[in-house]
Short mmCIF file of C-alpha atoms and ligand atoms in Angstrom, two decimals:
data_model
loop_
_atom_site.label_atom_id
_atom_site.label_comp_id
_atom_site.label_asym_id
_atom_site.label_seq_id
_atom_site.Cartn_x
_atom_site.Cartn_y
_atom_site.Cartn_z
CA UNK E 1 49.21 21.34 -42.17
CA UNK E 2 45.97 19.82 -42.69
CA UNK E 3 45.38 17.07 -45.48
CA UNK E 4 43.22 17.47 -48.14
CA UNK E 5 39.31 16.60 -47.99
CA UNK E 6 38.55 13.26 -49.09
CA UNK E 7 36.08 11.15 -50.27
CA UNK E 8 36.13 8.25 -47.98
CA UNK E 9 38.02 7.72 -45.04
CA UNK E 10 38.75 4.11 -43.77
CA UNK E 11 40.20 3.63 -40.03
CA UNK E 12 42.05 0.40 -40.13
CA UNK E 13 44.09 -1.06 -42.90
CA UNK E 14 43.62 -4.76 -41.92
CA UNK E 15 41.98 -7.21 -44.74
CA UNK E 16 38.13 -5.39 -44.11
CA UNK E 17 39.49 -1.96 -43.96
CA UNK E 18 41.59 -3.14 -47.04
CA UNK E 19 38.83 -4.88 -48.87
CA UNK E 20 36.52 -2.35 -48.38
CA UNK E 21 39.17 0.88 -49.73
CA UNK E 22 39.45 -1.44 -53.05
CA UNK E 23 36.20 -1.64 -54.00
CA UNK E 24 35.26 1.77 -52.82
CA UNK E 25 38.17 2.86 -55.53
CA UNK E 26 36.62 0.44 -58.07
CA UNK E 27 33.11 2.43 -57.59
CA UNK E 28 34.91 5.86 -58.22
CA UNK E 29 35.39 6.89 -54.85
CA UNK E 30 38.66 7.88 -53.66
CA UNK E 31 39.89 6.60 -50.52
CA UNK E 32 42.28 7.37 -48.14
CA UNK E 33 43.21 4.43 -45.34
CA UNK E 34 44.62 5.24 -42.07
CA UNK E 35 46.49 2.51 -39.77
CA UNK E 36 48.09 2.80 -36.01
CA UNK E 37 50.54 0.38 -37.37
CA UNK E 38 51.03 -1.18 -40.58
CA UNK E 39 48.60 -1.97 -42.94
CA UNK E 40 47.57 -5.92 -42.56
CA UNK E 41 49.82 -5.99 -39.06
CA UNK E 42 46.82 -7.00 -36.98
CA UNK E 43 45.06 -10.42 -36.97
CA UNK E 44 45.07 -10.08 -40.56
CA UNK E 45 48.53 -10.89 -40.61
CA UNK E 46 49.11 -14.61 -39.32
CA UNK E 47 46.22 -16.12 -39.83
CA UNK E 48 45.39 -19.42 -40.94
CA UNK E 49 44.57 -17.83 -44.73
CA UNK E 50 41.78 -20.70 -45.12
CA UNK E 51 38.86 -19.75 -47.43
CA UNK E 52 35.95 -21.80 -45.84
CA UNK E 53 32.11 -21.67 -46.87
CA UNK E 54 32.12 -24.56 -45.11
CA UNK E 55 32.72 -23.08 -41.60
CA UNK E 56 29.02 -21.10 -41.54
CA UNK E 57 28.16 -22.40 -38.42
CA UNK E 58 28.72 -20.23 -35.48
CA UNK E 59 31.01 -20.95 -32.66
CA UNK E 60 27.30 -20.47 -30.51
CA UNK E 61 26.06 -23.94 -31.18
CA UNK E 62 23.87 -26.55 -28.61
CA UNK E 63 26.01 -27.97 -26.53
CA UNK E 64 29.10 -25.26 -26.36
CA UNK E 65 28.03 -23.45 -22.83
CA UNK E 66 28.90 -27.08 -21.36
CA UNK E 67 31.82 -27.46 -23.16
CA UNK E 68 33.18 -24.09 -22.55
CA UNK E 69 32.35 -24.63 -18.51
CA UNK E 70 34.58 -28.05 -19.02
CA UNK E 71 37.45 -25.91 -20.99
CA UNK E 72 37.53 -23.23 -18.12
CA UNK E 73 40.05 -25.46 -16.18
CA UNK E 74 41.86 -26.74 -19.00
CA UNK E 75 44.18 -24.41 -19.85
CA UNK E 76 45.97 -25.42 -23.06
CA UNK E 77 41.71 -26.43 -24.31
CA UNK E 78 41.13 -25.07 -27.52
CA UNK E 79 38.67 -22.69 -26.11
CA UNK E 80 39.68 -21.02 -22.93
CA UNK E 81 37.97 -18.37 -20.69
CA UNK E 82 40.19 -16.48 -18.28
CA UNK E 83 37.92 -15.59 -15.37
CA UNK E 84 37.73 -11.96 -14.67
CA UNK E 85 35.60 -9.20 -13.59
CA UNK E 86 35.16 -7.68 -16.76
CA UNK E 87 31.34 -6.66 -17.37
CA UNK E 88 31.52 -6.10 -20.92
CA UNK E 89 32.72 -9.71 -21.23
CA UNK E 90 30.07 -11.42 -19.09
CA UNK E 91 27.17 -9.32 -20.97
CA UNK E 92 28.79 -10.80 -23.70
CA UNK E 93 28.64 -14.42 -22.82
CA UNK E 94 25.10 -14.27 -21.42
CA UNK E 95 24.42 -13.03 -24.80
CA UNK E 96 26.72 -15.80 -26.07
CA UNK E 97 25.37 -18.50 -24.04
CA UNK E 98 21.42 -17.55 -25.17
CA UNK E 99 22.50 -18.31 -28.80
CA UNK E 100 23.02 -21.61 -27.87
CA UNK E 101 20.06 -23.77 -29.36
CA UNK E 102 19.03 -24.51 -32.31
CA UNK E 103 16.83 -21.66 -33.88
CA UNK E 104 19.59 -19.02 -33.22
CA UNK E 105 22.22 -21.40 -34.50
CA UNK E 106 20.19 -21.87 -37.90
CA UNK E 107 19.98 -18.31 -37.98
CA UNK E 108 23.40 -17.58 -37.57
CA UNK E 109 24.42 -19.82 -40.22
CA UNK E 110 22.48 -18.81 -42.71
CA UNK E 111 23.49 -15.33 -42.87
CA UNK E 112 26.70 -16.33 -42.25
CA UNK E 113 26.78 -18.69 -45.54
CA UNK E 114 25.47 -16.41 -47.66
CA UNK E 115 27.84 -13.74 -47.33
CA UNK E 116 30.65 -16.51 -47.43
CA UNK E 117 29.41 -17.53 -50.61
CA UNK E 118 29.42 -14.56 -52.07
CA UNK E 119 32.55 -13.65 -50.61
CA UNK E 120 34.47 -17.00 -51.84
CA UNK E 121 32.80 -16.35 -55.37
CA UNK E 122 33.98 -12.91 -55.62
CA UNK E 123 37.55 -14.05 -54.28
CA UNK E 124 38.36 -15.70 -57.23
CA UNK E 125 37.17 -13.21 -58.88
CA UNK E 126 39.34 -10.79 -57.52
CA UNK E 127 42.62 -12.60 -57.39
CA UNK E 128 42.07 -12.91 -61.36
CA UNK E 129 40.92 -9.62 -61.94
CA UNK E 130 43.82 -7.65 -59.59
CA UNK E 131 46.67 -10.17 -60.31
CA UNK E 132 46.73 -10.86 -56.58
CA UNK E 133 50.12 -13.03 -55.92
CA UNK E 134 49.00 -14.78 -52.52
CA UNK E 135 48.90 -18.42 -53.23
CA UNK E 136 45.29 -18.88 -53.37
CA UNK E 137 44.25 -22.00 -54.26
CA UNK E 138 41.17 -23.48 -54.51
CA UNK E 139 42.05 -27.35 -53.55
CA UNK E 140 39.07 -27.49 -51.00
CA UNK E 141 40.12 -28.29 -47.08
CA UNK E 142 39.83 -31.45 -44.89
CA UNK E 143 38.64 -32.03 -41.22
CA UNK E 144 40.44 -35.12 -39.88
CA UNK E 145 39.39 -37.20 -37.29
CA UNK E 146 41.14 -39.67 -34.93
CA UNK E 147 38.36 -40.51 -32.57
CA UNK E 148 35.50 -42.18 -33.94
CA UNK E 149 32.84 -40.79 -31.85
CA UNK E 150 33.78 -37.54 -32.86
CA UNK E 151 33.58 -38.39 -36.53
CA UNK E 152 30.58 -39.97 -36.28
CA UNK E 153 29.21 -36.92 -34.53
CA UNK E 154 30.28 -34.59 -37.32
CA UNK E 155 29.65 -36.60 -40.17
CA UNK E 156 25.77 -36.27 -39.27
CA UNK E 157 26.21 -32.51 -38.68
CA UNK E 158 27.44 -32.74 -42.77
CA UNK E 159 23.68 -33.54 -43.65
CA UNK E 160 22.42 -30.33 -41.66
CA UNK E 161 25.02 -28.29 -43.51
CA UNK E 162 23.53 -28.86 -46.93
CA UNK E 163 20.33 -27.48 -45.81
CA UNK E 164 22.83 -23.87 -46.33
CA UNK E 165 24.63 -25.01 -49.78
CA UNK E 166 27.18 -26.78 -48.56
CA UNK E 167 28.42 -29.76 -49.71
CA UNK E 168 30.75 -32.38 -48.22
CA UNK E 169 32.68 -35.43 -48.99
CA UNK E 170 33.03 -38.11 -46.71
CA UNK E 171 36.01 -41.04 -46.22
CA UNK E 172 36.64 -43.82 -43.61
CA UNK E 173 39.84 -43.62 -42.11
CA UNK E 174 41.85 -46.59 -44.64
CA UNK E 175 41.28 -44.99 -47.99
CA UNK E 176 41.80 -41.23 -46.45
CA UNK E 177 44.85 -42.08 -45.60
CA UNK E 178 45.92 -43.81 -49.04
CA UNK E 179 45.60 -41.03 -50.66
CA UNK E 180 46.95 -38.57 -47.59
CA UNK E 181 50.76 -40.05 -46.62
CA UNK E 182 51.29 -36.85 -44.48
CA UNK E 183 49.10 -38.57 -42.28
CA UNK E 184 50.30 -41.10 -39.41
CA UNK E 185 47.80 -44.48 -38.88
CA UNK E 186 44.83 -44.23 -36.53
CA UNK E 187 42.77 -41.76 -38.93
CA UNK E 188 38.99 -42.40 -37.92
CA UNK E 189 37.38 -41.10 -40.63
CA UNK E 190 37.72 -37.33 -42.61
CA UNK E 191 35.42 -34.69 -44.42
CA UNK E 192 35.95 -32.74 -47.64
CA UNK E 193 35.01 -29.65 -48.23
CA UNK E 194 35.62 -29.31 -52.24
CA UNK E 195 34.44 -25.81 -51.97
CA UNK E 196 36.89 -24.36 -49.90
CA UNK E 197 40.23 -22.76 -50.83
CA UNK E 198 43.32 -20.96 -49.32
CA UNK E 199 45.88 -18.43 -49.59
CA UNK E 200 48.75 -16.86 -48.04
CA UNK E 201 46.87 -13.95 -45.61
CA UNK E 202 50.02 -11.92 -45.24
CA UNK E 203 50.53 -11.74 -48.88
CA UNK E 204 46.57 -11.39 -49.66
CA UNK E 205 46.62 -8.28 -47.45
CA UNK E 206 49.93 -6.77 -48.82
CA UNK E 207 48.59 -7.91 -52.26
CA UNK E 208 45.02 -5.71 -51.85
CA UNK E 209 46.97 -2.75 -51.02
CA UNK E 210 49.17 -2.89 -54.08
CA UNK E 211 46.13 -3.10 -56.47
CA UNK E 212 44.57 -0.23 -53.87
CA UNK E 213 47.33 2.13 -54.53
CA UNK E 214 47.49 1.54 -58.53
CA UNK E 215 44.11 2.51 -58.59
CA UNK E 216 45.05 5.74 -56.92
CA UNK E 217 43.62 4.96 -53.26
CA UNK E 218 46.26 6.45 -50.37
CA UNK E 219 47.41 4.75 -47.27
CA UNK E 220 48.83 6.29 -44.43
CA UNK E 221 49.91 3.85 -41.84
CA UNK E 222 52.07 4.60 -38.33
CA UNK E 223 48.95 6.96 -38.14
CA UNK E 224 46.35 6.45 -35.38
CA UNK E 225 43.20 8.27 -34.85
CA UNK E 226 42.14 9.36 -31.92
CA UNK E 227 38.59 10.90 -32.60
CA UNK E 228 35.75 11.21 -34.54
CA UNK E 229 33.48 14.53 -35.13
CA UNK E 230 30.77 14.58 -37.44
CA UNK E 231 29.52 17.67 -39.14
CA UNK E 232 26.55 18.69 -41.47
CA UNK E 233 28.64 17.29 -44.49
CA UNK E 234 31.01 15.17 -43.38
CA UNK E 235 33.82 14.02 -40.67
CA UNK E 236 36.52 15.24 -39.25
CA UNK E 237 39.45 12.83 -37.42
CA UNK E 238 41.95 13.59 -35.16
CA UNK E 239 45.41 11.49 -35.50
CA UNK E 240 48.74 11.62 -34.10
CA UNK E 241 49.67 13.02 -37.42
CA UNK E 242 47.16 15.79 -37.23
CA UNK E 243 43.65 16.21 -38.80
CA UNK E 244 41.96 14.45 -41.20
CA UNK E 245 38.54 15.30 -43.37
CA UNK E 246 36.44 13.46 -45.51
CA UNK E 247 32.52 12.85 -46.85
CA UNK E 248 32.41 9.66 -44.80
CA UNK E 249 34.49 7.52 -42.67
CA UNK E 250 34.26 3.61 -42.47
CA UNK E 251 35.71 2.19 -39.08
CA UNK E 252 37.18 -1.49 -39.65
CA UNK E 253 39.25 -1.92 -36.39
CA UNK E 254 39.07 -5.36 -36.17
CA UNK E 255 39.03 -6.17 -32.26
CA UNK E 256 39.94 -2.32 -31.36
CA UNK E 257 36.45 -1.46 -32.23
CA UNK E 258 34.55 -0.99 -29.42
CA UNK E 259 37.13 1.31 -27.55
CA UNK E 260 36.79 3.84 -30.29
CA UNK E 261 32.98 3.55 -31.10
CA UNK E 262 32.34 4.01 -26.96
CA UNK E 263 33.56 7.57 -28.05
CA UNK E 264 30.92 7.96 -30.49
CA UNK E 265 28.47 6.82 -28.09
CA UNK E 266 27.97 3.20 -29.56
CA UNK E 267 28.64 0.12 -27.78
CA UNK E 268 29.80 -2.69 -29.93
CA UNK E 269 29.35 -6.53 -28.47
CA UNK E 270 32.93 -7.88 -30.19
CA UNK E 271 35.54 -9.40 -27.46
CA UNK E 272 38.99 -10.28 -28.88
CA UNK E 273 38.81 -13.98 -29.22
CA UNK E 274 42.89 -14.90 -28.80
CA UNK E 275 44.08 -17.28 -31.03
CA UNK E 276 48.22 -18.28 -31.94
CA UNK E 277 49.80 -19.67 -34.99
CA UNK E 278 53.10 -20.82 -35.84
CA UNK E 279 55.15 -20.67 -39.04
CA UNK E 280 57.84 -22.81 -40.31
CA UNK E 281 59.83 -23.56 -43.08
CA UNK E 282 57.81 -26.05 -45.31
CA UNK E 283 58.32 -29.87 -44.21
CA UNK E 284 59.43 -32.08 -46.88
CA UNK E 285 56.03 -34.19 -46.52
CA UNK E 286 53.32 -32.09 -46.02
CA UNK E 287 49.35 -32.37 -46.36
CA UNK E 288 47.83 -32.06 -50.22
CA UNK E 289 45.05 -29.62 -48.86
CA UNK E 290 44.94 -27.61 -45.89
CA UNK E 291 43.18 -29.54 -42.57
CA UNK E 292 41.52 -28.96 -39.57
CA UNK E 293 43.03 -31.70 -36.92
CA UNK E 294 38.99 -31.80 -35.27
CA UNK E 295 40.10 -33.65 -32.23
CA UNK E 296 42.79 -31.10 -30.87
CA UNK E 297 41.14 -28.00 -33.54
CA UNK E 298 44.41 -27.51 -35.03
CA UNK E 299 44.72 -25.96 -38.39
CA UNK E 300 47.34 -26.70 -40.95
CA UNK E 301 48.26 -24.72 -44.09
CA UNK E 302 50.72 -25.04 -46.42
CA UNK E 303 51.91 -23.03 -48.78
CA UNK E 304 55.13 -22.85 -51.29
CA UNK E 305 56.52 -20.40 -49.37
CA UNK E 306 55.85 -22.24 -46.12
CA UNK E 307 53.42 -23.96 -43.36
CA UNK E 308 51.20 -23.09 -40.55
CA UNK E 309 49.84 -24.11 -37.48
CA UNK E 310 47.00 -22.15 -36.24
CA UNK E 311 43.90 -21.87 -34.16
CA UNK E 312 43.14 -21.81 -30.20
CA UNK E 313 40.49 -19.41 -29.36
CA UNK E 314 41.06 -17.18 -25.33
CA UNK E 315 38.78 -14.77 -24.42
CA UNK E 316 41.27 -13.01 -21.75
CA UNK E 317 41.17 -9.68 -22.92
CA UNK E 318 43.12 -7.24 -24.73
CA UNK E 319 46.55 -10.01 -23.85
CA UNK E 320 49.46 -9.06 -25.14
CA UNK E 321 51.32 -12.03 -24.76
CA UNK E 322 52.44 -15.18 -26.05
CA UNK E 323 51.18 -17.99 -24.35
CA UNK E 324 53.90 -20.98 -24.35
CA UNK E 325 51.27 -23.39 -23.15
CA UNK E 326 48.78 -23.00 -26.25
CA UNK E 327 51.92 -22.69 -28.91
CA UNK E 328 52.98 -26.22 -27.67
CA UNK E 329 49.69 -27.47 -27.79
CA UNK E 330 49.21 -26.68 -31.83
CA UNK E 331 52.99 -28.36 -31.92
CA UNK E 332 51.29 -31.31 -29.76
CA UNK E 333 48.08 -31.47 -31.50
CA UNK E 334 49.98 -31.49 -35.05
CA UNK E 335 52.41 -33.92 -33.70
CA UNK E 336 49.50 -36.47 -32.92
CA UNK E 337 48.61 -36.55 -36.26
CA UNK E 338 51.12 -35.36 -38.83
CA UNK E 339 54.84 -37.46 -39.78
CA UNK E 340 56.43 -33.79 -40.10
CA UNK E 341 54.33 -31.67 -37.73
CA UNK E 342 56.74 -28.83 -38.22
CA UNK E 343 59.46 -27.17 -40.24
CA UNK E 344 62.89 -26.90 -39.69
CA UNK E 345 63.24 -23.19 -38.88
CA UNK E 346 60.02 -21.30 -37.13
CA UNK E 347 59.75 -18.35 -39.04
CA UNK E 348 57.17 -16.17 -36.37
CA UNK E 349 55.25 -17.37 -33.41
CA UNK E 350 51.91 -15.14 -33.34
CA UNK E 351 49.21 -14.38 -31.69
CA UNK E 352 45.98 -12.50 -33.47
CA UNK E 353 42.62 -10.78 -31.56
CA UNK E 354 39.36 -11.92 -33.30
CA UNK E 355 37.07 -9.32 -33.56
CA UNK E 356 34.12 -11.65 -31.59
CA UNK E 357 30.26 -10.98 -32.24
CA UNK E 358 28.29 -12.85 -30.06
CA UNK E 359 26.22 -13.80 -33.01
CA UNK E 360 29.30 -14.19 -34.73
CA UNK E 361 28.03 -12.18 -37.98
CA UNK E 362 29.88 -9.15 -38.75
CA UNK E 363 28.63 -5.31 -37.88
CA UNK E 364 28.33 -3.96 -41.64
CA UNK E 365 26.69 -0.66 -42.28
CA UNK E 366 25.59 2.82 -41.34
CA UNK E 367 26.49 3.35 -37.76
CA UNK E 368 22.86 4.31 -36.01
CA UNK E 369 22.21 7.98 -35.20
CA UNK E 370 25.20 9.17 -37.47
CA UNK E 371 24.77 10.15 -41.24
CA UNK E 372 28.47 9.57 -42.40
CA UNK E 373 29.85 6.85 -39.99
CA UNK E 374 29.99 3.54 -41.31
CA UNK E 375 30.85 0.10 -39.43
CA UNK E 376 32.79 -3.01 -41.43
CA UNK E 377 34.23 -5.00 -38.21
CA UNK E 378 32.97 -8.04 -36.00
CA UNK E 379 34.09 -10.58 -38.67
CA UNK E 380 35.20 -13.49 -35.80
CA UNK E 381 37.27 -16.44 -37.32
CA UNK E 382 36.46 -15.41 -40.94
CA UNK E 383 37.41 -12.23 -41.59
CA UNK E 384 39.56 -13.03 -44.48
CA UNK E 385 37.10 -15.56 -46.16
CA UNK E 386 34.10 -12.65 -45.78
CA UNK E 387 36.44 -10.01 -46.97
CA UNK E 388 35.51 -9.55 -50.47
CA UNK E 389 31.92 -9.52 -49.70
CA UNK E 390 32.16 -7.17 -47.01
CA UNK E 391 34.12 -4.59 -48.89
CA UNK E 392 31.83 -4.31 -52.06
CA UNK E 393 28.90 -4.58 -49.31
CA UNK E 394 30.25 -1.80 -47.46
CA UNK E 395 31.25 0.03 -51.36
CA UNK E 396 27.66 -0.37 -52.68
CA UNK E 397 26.07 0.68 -49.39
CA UNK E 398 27.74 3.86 -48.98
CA UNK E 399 27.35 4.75 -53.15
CA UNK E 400 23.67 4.22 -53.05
CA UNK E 401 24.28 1.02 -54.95
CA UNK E 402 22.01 -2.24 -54.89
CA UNK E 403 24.09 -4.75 -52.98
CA UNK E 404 24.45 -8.28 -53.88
CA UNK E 405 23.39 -9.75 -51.17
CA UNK E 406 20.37 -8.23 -48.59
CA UNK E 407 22.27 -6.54 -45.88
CA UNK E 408 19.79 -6.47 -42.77
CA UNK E 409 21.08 -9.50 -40.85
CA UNK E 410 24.57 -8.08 -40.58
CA UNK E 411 23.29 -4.68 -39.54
CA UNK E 412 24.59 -2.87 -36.15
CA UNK E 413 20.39 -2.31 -35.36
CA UNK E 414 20.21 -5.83 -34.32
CA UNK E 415 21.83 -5.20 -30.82
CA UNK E 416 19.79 -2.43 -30.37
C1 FAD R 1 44.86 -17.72 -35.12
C2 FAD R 1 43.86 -17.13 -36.10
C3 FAD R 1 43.53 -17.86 -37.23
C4 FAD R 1 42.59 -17.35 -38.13
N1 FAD R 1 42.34 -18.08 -39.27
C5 FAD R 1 41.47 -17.58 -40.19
C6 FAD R 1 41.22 -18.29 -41.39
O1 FAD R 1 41.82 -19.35 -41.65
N2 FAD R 1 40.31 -17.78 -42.27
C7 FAD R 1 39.65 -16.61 -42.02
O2 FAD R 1 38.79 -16.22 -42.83
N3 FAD R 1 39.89 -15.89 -40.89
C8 FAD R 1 40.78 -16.34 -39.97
N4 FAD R 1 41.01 -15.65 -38.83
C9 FAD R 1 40.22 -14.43 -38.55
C10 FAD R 1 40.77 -13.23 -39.31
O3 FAD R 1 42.15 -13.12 -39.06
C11 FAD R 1 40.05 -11.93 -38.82
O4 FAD R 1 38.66 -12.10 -38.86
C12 FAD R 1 40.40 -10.76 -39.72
O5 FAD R 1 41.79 -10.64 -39.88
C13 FAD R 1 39.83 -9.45 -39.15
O6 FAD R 1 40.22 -8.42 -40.03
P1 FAD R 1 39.99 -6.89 -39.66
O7 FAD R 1 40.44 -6.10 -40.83
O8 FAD R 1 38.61 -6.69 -39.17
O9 FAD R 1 40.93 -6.64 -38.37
P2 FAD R 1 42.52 -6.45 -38.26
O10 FAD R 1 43.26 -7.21 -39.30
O11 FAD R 1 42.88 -6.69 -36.84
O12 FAD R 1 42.72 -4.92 -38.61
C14 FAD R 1 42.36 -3.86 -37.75
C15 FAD R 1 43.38 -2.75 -37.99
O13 FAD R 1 42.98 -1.59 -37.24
C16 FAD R 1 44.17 -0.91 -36.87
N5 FAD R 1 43.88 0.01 -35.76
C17 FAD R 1 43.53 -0.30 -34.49
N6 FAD R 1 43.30 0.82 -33.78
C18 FAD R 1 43.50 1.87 -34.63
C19 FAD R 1 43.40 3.30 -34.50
N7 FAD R 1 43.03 3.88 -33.35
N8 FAD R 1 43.69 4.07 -35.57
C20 FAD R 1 44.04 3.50 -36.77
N9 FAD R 1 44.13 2.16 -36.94
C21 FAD R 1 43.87 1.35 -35.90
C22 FAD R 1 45.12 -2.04 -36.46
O14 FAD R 1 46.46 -1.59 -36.53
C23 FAD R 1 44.79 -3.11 -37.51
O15 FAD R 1 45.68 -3.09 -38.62
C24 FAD R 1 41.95 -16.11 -37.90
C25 FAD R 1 42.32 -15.36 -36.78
C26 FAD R 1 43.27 -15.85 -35.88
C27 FAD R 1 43.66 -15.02 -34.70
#
């Protein structure tokens, strides 16, 4: 039997598709989210949950075609290429490697801070307004430095990141660690970024769907969709669980994007960019903030409820496996810095697809040549941080609404 017509549609219940279904519902619109699996069980799951403003500048930066060359034969680096014959992935590098200068760079970061701002702004907003239990806090987050060249190096970049709102703090290595004991000697030097914050991404996700459901949005998961046909007045989808109609559709699938817009005669430039995490029980001395490790680009979050090391990015395809050689290098990395580098039980060892751009801005809006298609996916390492900006983008988009922020550099036209 067929379901009933909806409103809005939404393929893909991770934090986007999630975002995106809650402020849809808060605009009137009813909403119906479909996942292959379960809601928030893609990278939205084991993330590192870090809010950060402060990480607008794209991963294509001057500089990172040598580095990534160098990284190729390294392989527990924290950037790693697996060479194959893939042409979708070397289109996307040459595209990748262009962006590497300056202007681009600029470019990239400043439409990728303003939707972070308004996305960290309405966070707060959100997690007060929907009661959402997933341990935000807004405590800011630190990048520590053992080698002093490095520091040195990034401590300039600081004064080019205030150019885009974003402010920094900055300590030598001795009084850092005075006020940081989770820290072992041989700091270099750190950065603050008081404007960041964190939360608990698993809980965030399974938090947004609560208040999504008490406002009388539906979610199906353990339902995948196979195809898309658009009519005069509408959509219809085909699932495993039969057919589906509705006014519009959004597609948020994350890194499984481009194998379902190919149907629809779109080709989307995201890659999965790999990356791991590990969670533990919480250490008895842990870090007062979360912190990148910048030498070995190791994150570390802590929550109540536990801690996490995170990061690595692998552009080897749709991989389905675990790689042993990057989880002991975030247990290596932690371990250079950190007293208690891990817990005493490991709750999960994870791994997570990216959804890459190679502008690394997200692809939010009407899909071109269709009237009711929309696209909310491409959102890189920040998905969670944009996520409340991209949802009531998305939601004020598709009601005719005047958006907060101007949504032509995030628009699918650009790689047309
Ligand atoms: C190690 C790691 C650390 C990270 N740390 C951070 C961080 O600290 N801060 C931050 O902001 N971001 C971080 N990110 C990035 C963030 O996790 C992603 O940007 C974000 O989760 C993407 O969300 P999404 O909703 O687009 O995709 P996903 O969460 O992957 O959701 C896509 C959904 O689509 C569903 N789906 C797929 N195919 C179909 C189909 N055919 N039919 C129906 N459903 C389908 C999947 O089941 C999935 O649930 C990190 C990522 C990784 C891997």
């Amino acid at each position: 039997m067929n379901s009933p017509r909806d409103d809005v549609l939404i393929v893909g219940g991770g934090v986007i598709g999630l975002a995106t279904a809650l402020a849809l519902v808060e605009a009137g619109r009813g909403v119906r989210v479909l996942d292959a699996g379960r809601v928030g069980g893609g990278a939205s799951h084991g993330n590192c949950g870090t809010i950060t403003p402060s990480h607008a500048p794209p991963l294509a930066a001057p500089g990172m075609v040598a580095a990534g060359l160098r990284w190729m034969f390294t392989p527990d680096a924290p950037l790693y290429l697996k060479p194959r014959l893939d042409p979708a992935l070397w289109r996307w590098l040459a595209h990748f490697a262009a962006r590497c200068n300056l202007g681009d760079w600029r470019q990239s970061t400043r439409s990728r801070s303003l939707i972070l701002a308004d996305s960290r702004d309405r966070l707060t907003d959100w997690v007060g307004r929907y009661q959402l239990q997933c341990e935000f806090a807004e405590e800011g987050l630190d990048y520590v430095f053992r080698e002093q060249a490095n520091f040195d190096h990034y401590a300039r970049e600081c004064e080019l990141l205030h150019e885009f709102g974003i402010t920094s703090e900055i300590f030598g290595g001795e009084a850092y660690l005075r006020d940081e004991p989770a820290l072992k000697p041989g700091v270099a030097g750190a950065v603050r970024f008081p404007g960041d914050a964190r939360l608990r991404p698993d809980r965030y996700v399974a938090e947004l769907a609560r208040a999504l459901r008490e406002r009388g949005g539906v979610i199906e998961d353990q339902c995948q969709v196979e195809s898309l046909h658009e009519s005069a007045d509408g959509v219809v989808v085909a699932t495993d669980r039969g057919a589906r109609r509705a006014g519009e559709v959004v597609l948020a699938l994350g890194a499984w994007s481009p194998q379902f817009a190919n149907g629809l005669g779109l080709r989307l430039p995201i890659q999965p960019g790999k990356g791991y995490s590990i969670t533990y029980s919480r250490p008895l001395v842990v870090p007062k903030r979360p912190m990148v490790l910048k030498d070995r680009s190791v994150c570390v979050t802590v929550w109540d409820s536990g801690f996490r090391l995170g990061s690595t990015m692998e552009f080897s395809g749709y991989d389905t496996s675990l790689n042993a050689i990057r989880l002991a290098a975030l247990e290596r990395g932690a371990a250079e810095y950190l007293h208690e580098p891990v817990g005493a039980t490991v709750q999960e060892r994870w791994y997570g697809w990216r959804p890459m751009t190679w502008d690394d801005l997200p692809i939010l809006g009407r899909a071109p040549r269709h009237r009711h298609t929309w696209l909310a996916a491409g959102h890189g390492m920040l998905g969670v941080s944009m996520s409340a900006a991209s949802g009531q983008l998305m939601a004020d988009l598709i009601s005719g609404r005047q958006p907060a922020i101007d949504p032509t550099p995030y628009r699918m036209e650009r790689f047309l």
